[in-house]
Amino acid sequence: MVATRWQGVVSPLMSLVIFILGHGLMSTLLTVRLSAEQVDAQAIGLVSGTYFAGLVLGSFVNARLIVRVGHIRAYAAYASLICTLILLHGLVVDPWVWAGLRLLGGFATGGLFVVLESWMLVSSTPRDRGKLMSLYMILLYGALAAGQLLLKVIDPMVLAPFALCAMAASLSVIPLALSRVAMPTMIQPQQVGFLELFRLTPAGMWSSLSSGLILGAIYGLLPLYFTDNGYGLERVANMMAVVILGGMCLQYPIGRVSDRLDRRLVIGLLSALLALVSLLMVILPAPQPDWLMTGLIFLFGGLAFSIYPLSLSHACDELKPDQVLGANQGLLLAYSLGAMVGPVLAPSAIQLFGPQGLFAYFCLCGALLTLFLVWRQRVRAPVPLAEHQQFIPVPPNTPMTAELEPRPDVELTQAQGEAS
């Protein structure tokens, strides 16, 4: 019986792994290629920021298309568009053209995530969703890290690596094309205004925004930091894999600690430690021993990737159950705004301080968030521990993840309808 229930999620999980292998390679490949082309950090940041702008658009508006044409047709359309856009990156190497291509690519990627997450929603039961979310997170971050390692065997200056990423997007259609799934009816959440959310859960919103400021710069500019410090492709690939693995490994234990404490305190400690690690990256003499760099980057990734899911859990603690789904949309939007702006702001620090300026930027983000959370603890009492929702690690992809979360008191309705 258990095997039967899980059969429905095998196809989307297989498609996820195949797609993310190419997606993970693509995000770092673009930065490495632009750096090799002597493109300045501001233009590289712009290319990264436009991707997140497209991602949030795709995450919020593509659900209607999926409902109209079905999961498989929608996924095939998005994957085909992504495949074409990736190949265009390899044919036309220009940062302004790439910015437009990344905007469209982010839009299509947001649609893919909505398809995959809604498929898993309808193919699982509330009892299964905790295990499913954990498996989803492991596969997502594991494939993202593995994609970085493909940098070791490619030449970023030719078309071949772009073709490899395009192949991954195309091949990811196959598991879904051979499956069928009922279409979920996505329940209409209670609408919570963006400004209203800042009033109801200011710590949750500012933490989500800060998470975007940090992670957007990590995805878009951290490979540039390594290349500017003389790292070869193999070491860049290793370091990018390490930062993602740190995020995957540390989120759950940190989250479980937050179930027993004021989450604002935990997020504040995380951001303070992130600022400290970033400061060490700035002041330690280069080159640093491999063991030290690996350890610092692993810890940095664990701290940075944990802020968003903690901010969402804190918001769930402060809000009414019927506001949670609407709040998830608001926090995701705050994160996305940060992820759009972060890669554009951080290059200013790089121009002032050189490659180390990226970590000076991370240090500033962590320090400002720490100060804000210390102030919030003084002006608002903590949520009683008895009212804490259980922490669930959540990737900042789409609002659909809120419906996948097996949090108490959040009821979901699903309708049966065949997707073709």
Coordinates of N, CA and C in Angstrom, one line a residue, residues 148-149 152 233-243 297:
Q148 N 27.3 21.1 -10.1 CA 28.5 21.9 -10.0 C 29.7 21.1 -10.4
L149 N 29.7 19.8 -10.0 CA 30.9 19.0 -10.3 C 31.1 18.7 -11.8
K152 N 34.0 20.2 -13.8 CA 35.4 19.7 -13.9 C 35.7 19.0 -15.3
L233 N 38.9 25.6 -12.7 CA 37.5 25.1 -12.8 C 37.2 24.0 -11.8
E234 N 38.1 23.2 -11.6 CA 37.9 22.0 -10.6 C 37.7 22.5 -9.2
R235 N 38.5 23.5 -8.8 CA 38.3 24.0 -7.4 C 37.0 24.9 -7.3
V236 N 36.7 25.6 -8.3 CA 35.4 26.4 -8.3 C 34.2 25.4 -8.2
A237 N 34.3 24.3 -9.0 CA 33.2 23.3 -8.9 C 33.1 22.7 -7.5
N238 N 34.3 22.4 -6.9 CA 34.3 21.8 -5.6 C 33.7 22.7 -4.5
M239 N 34.1 24.0 -4.6 CA 33.7 24.9 -3.6 C 32.2 25.2 -3.7
M240 N 31.7 25.3 -5.0 CA 30.2 25.6 -5.1 C 29.4 24.4 -4.7
A241 N 30.0 23.2 -4.9 CA 29.3 22.0 -4.4 C 29.3 22.0 -2.8
V242 N 30.4 22.4 -2.2 CA 30.5 22.4 -0.8 C 29.5 23.4 -0.2
V243 N 29.3 24.5 -0.7 CA 28.4 25.5 -0.2 C 27.0 25.0 -0.2
I297 N 33.5 27.5 4.0 CA 32.5 27.6 2.9 C 31.3 26.6 3.3

